[in-house]
Amino acid sequence: MESDTQKWLRQYSEKVLKQVGITKNRNVLDFGCGSGYYTIPASQIVGNKGKVYALDKDRKYLSEVAKSAQSRKLKNIQTISTLGELKIPLEDESVNVVLLYDVIHSYYFSSTTRKELLREIYRVSKHNALISVYPRHMELQDAQDIIENANFTFESKLFKTLLHDSSLVQDYLLNFRKK
Ligand SMILES: C[S@@+](CC[C@H](N)C(=O)[O-])C[C@H]1O[C@@H](n2cnc3c(N)ncnc32)[C@H](O)[C@@H]1O
């Protein structure tokens, strides 16, 4: 029988990312994509003329993403394997959407390295790009302040059922724009 998690992935994950604001033909960077809970639905939304860059420092996760993409015949996902360095191997102003889901908290980033990462996110984002943040393990207001201090404009707060560490949770997402 299908688990709640599988059902969320099959039935709701695309809906959630559409409500976040991802649309057809966009270029998306999923920074710290993990096993691809959000990479796969993003890829399905943006379609053949869009692209999803799935970046992670963990090769095991990236091979899971590649496997999931292959089994679903998704050809618009490009995995980017890094060593955790903060320089993102993408051109200036090359993406319309950046997902920072459960990744910018203090387990992975000090305040200094987080600032450096956000400067890189700013560099690779196009004008008016959507920066969507799942501030898991952070105070919402702290997360909002941090992203606003990196020159992004707060747009909206959404309360959604999300997949986190193999479990469904009800939690907030924060959306910002590069102005
Ligand atoms: C908790 S997981 C979240 C995965 C996914 N975004 C999600 O919400 O399901 C965080 C991921 O970020 C990756 N990560 C952390 N710091 C990173 C860095 N500096 N560069 C690339 N990936 C990083 C980790 O390897 C891990 O896969």
CSV table of C-alpha atoms and ligand atoms in Angstrom, one decimal:
chain,number,residue,atom,x,y,z
A,1,MET,CA,0.0,0.0,0.0
A,2,GLU,CA,1.1,3.5,-0.7
A,3,SER,CA,2.5,5.4,2.3
A,4,ASP,CA,1.6,9.0,3.2
A,5,THR,CA,5.0,10.0,2.1
A,6,GLN,CA,4.7,8.3,-1.3
A,7,LYS,CA,1.3,9.9,-1.7
A,8,TRP,CA,2.6,13.3,-0.9
A,9,LEU,CA,5.4,12.9,-3.5
A,10,ARG,CA,3.0,11.6,-6.1
A,11,GLN,CA,0.0,13.8,-5.5
A,12,TYR,CA,0.9,17.0,-3.5
A,13,SER,CA,4.6,17.9,-4.1
A,14,GLU,CA,3.9,19.5,-7.5
A,15,LYS,CA,0.9,21.3,-6.0
A,16,VAL,CA,3.0,22.7,-3.2
A,17,LEU,CA,5.7,24.0,-5.5
A,18,LYS,CA,3.2,25.5,-7.9
A,19,GLN,CA,1.7,27.4,-4.9
A,20,VAL,CA,5.3,28.5,-4.0
A,21,GLY,CA,5.4,30.1,-7.5
A,22,ILE,CA,7.4,27.7,-9.7
A,23,THR,CA,6.0,27.8,-13.3
A,24,LYS,CA,6.7,26.3,-16.7
A,25,ASN,CA,10.0,27.0,-18.6
A,26,ARG,CA,11.9,28.3,-15.5
A,27,ASN,CA,15.4,27.6,-14.5
A,28,VAL,CA,15.6,26.4,-10.9
A,29,LEU,CA,18.5,25.9,-8.6
A,30,ASP,CA,17.8,23.5,-5.8
A,31,PHE,CA,20.7,24.2,-3.5
A,32,GLY,CA,21.3,21.3,-1.1
A,33,CYS,CA,18.8,19.2,-2.9
A,34,GLY,CA,19.4,16.1,-0.8
A,35,SER,CA,17.6,13.1,-2.3
A,36,GLY,CA,15.4,15.3,-4.4
A,37,TYR,CA,12.1,15.6,-2.6
A,38,TYR,CA,11.7,19.0,-4.2
A,39,THR,CA,13.9,18.6,-7.3
A,40,ILE,CA,11.6,16.0,-8.9
A,41,PRO,CA,8.4,18.0,-8.6
A,42,ALA,CA,10.2,21.2,-9.7
A,43,SER,CA,11.4,19.3,-12.8
A,44,GLN,CA,7.9,18.2,-13.6
A,45,ILE,CA,6.6,21.7,-13.3
A,46,VAL,CA,9.2,23.5,-15.4
A,47,GLY,CA,9.0,21.0,-18.2
A,48,ASN,CA,11.3,20.3,-21.2
A,49,LYS,CA,12.1,24.0,-21.8
A,50,GLY,CA,13.0,24.6,-18.2
A,51,LYS,CA,15.9,23.2,-16.1
A,52,VAL,CA,16.6,22.2,-12.6
A,53,TYR,CA,20.1,22.4,-11.2
A,54,ALA,CA,20.3,19.9,-8.3
A,55,LEU,CA,23.3,20.9,-6.3
A,56,ASP,CA,24.7,19.0,-3.3
A,57,LYS,CA,27.9,18.1,-1.7
A,58,ASP,CA,26.8,14.5,-1.0
A,59,ARG,CA,27.3,12.3,-4.1
A,60,LYS,CA,25.1,9.6,-2.6
A,61,TYR,CA,22.1,11.9,-2.7
A,62,LEU,CA,22.9,13.1,-6.2
A,63,SER,CA,22.9,9.6,-7.5
A,64,GLU,CA,19.5,9.0,-5.9
A,65,VAL,CA,18.3,12.2,-7.7
A,66,ALA,CA,19.7,10.9,-11.0
A,67,LYS,CA,18.1,7.5,-10.5
A,68,SER,CA,14.7,9.1,-9.7
A,69,ALA,CA,15.0,11.4,-12.8
A,70,GLN,CA,15.9,8.4,-15.0
A,71,SER,CA,13.0,6.3,-13.8
A,72,ARG,CA,10.6,9.1,-14.5
A,73,LYS,CA,12.2,10.0,-17.8
A,74,LEU,CA,12.9,13.5,-16.7
A,75,LYS,CA,15.6,15.0,-18.9
A,76,ASN,CA,15.8,18.5,-17.5
A,77,ILE,CA,17.7,17.9,-14.2
A,78,GLN,CA,21.4,18.6,-14.1
A,79,THR,CA,23.1,17.4,-11.0
A,80,ILE,CA,26.0,19.5,-9.7
A,81,SER,CA,28.3,17.8,-7.3
A,82,THR,CA,30.4,20.0,-5.1
A,83,LEU,CA,32.8,19.6,-2.2
A,84,GLY,CA,30.7,22.1,-0.1
A,85,GLU,CA,32.4,25.1,-1.5
A,86,LEU,CA,30.3,28.2,-1.6
A,87,LYS,CA,31.1,29.2,-5.2
A,88,ILE,CA,28.2,28.0,-7.3
A,89,PRO,CA,29.3,26.8,-10.8
A,90,LEU,CA,26.6,28.8,-12.6
A,91,GLU,CA,26.7,32.0,-14.7
A,92,ASP,CA,25.6,35.3,-13.3
A,93,GLU,CA,21.8,35.9,-13.5
A,94,SER,CA,21.1,32.4,-14.8
A,95,VAL,CA,18.2,31.2,-12.6
A,96,ASN,CA,14.6,32.3,-12.1
A,97,VAL,CA,14.1,30.3,-8.9
A,98,VAL,CA,16.3,29.2,-6.0
A,99,LEU,CA,15.1,26.7,-3.4
A,100,LEU,CA,16.9,26.8,-0.1
A,101,TYR,CA,15.0,24.0,1.7
A,102,ASP,CA,16.2,22.9,5.1
A,103,VAL,CA,19.8,23.9,4.3
A,104,ILE,CA,20.7,27.4,5.5
A,105,HIS,CA,20.6,26.6,9.3
A,106,SER,CA,23.6,26.5,11.6
A,107,TYR,CA,24.2,22.7,11.2
A,108,TYR,CA,25.6,23.5,7.8
A,109,PHE,CA,26.5,27.3,7.9
A,110,SER,CA,28.0,29.8,10.2
A,111,SER,CA,26.7,33.3,9.9
A,112,THR,CA,29.8,34.2,7.8
A,113,THR,CA,29.5,31.3,5.4
A,114,ARG,CA,25.7,31.8,5.1
A,115,LYS,CA,26.3,35.4,4.1
A,116,GLU,CA,28.8,34.2,1.5
A,117,LEU,CA,26.3,31.6,0.2
A,118,LEU,CA,23.6,34.3,-0.1
A,119,ARG,CA,25.9,36.5,-2.1
A,120,GLU,CA,26.4,33.7,-4.5
A,121,ILE,CA,22.6,33.1,-4.6
A,122,TYR,CA,22.2,36.8,-5.4
A,123,ARG,CA,24.8,36.6,-8.2
A,124,VAL,CA,23.3,33.6,-10.0
A,125,SER,CA,19.7,34.9,-9.7
A,126,LYS,CA,18.0,36.8,-12.4
A,127,HIS,CA,16.2,40.1,-11.8
A,128,ASN,CA,12.9,39.3,-10.0
A,129,ALA,CA,14.0,35.7,-9.2
A,130,LEU,CA,12.0,33.9,-6.6
A,131,ILE,CA,14.0,32.7,-3.6
A,132,SER,CA,12.0,30.2,-1.6
A,133,VAL,CA,13.3,29.2,1.8
A,134,TYR,CA,12.3,26.4,4.1
A,135,PRO,CA,13.8,27.7,7.3
A,136,ARG,CA,13.7,24.4,9.2
A,137,HIS,CA,15.6,24.5,12.5
A,138,MET,CA,15.6,28.3,12.5
A,139,GLU,CA,13.3,30.9,14.0
A,140,LEU,CA,11.1,32.3,11.2
A,141,GLN,CA,11.9,35.9,12.0
A,142,ASP,CA,15.7,35.2,12.1
A,143,ALA,CA,15.5,33.5,8.7
A,144,GLN,CA,13.5,36.4,7.3
A,145,ASP,CA,16.0,39.0,8.6
A,146,ILE,CA,19.0,37.0,7.3
A,147,ILE,CA,17.5,36.8,3.8
A,148,GLU,CA,16.4,40.4,3.7
A,149,ASN,CA,19.9,41.5,4.8
A,150,ALA,CA,21.2,39.8,1.8
A,151,ASN,CA,19.2,42.2,-0.4
A,152,PHE,CA,16.2,40.1,-1.2
A,153,THR,CA,12.7,41.4,-0.6
A,154,PHE,CA,10.2,39.5,1.5
A,155,GLU,CA,7.2,38.5,-0.5
A,156,SER,CA,5.1,35.9,1.4
A,157,LYS,CA,4.8,33.3,4.0
A,158,LEU,CA,3.1,30.0,3.2
A,159,PHE,CA,2.0,27.2,5.6
A,160,LYS,CA,2.1,23.8,3.9
A,161,THR,CA,2.4,20.1,4.4
A,162,LEU,CA,6.0,19.3,3.6
A,163,LEU,CA,8.3,16.3,3.4
A,164,HIS,CA,11.1,16.5,5.9
A,165,ASP,CA,13.4,13.6,6.7
A,166,SER,CA,10.9,11.0,5.4
A,167,SER,CA,8.0,12.4,7.4
A,168,LEU,CA,5.2,14.8,6.6
A,169,VAL,CA,5.2,18.0,8.6
A,170,GLN,CA,3.2,21.2,8.7
A,171,ASP,CA,5.6,24.1,8.4
A,172,TYR,CA,6.3,27.5,7.0
A,173,LEU,CA,8.0,28.5,3.7
A,174,LEU,CA,9.2,32.0,3.1
A,175,ASN,CA,9.3,33.5,-0.3
A,176,PHE,CA,11.6,36.4,-1.4
A,177,ARG,CA,12.4,38.3,-4.6
A,178,LYS,CA,15.6,39.6,-6.0
A,179,LYS,CA,14.6,43.2,-6.9
B,1,LIG,C1,18.7,18.5,5.4
B,1,LIG,S1,19.1,18.2,3.8
B,1,LIG,C2,17.8,18.9,2.9
B,1,LIG,C3,17.6,18.3,1.5
B,1,LIG,C4,16.5,18.9,0.7
B,1,LIG,N1,16.7,20.3,0.4
B,1,LIG,C5,15.1,18.7,1.4
B,1,LIG,O1,14.5,19.7,1.9
B,1,LIG,O2,14.6,17.6,1.4
B,1,LIG,C6,20.4,19.4,3.5
B,1,LIG,C7,21.3,19.1,2.3
B,1,LIG,O3,22.1,20.2,2.0
B,1,LIG,C8,23.4,19.7,1.6
B,1,LIG,N2,24.4,20.7,1.9
B,1,LIG,C9,24.7,21.3,3.1
B,1,LIG,N3,25.6,22.2,2.9
B,1,LIG,C10,26.0,22.2,1.6
B,1,LIG,C11,26.9,22.9,0.8
B,1,LIG,N4,27.8,23.8,1.4
B,1,LIG,N5,27.0,22.7,-0.5
B,1,LIG,C12,26.2,21.8,-1.1
B,1,LIG,N6,25.3,21.1,-0.4
B,1,LIG,C13,25.2,21.3,0.9
B,1,LIG,C14,23.5,18.4,2.4
B,1,LIG,O4,24.5,17.5,1.8
B,1,LIG,C15,22.1,17.8,2.4
B,1,LIG,O5,21.9,17.0,1.4
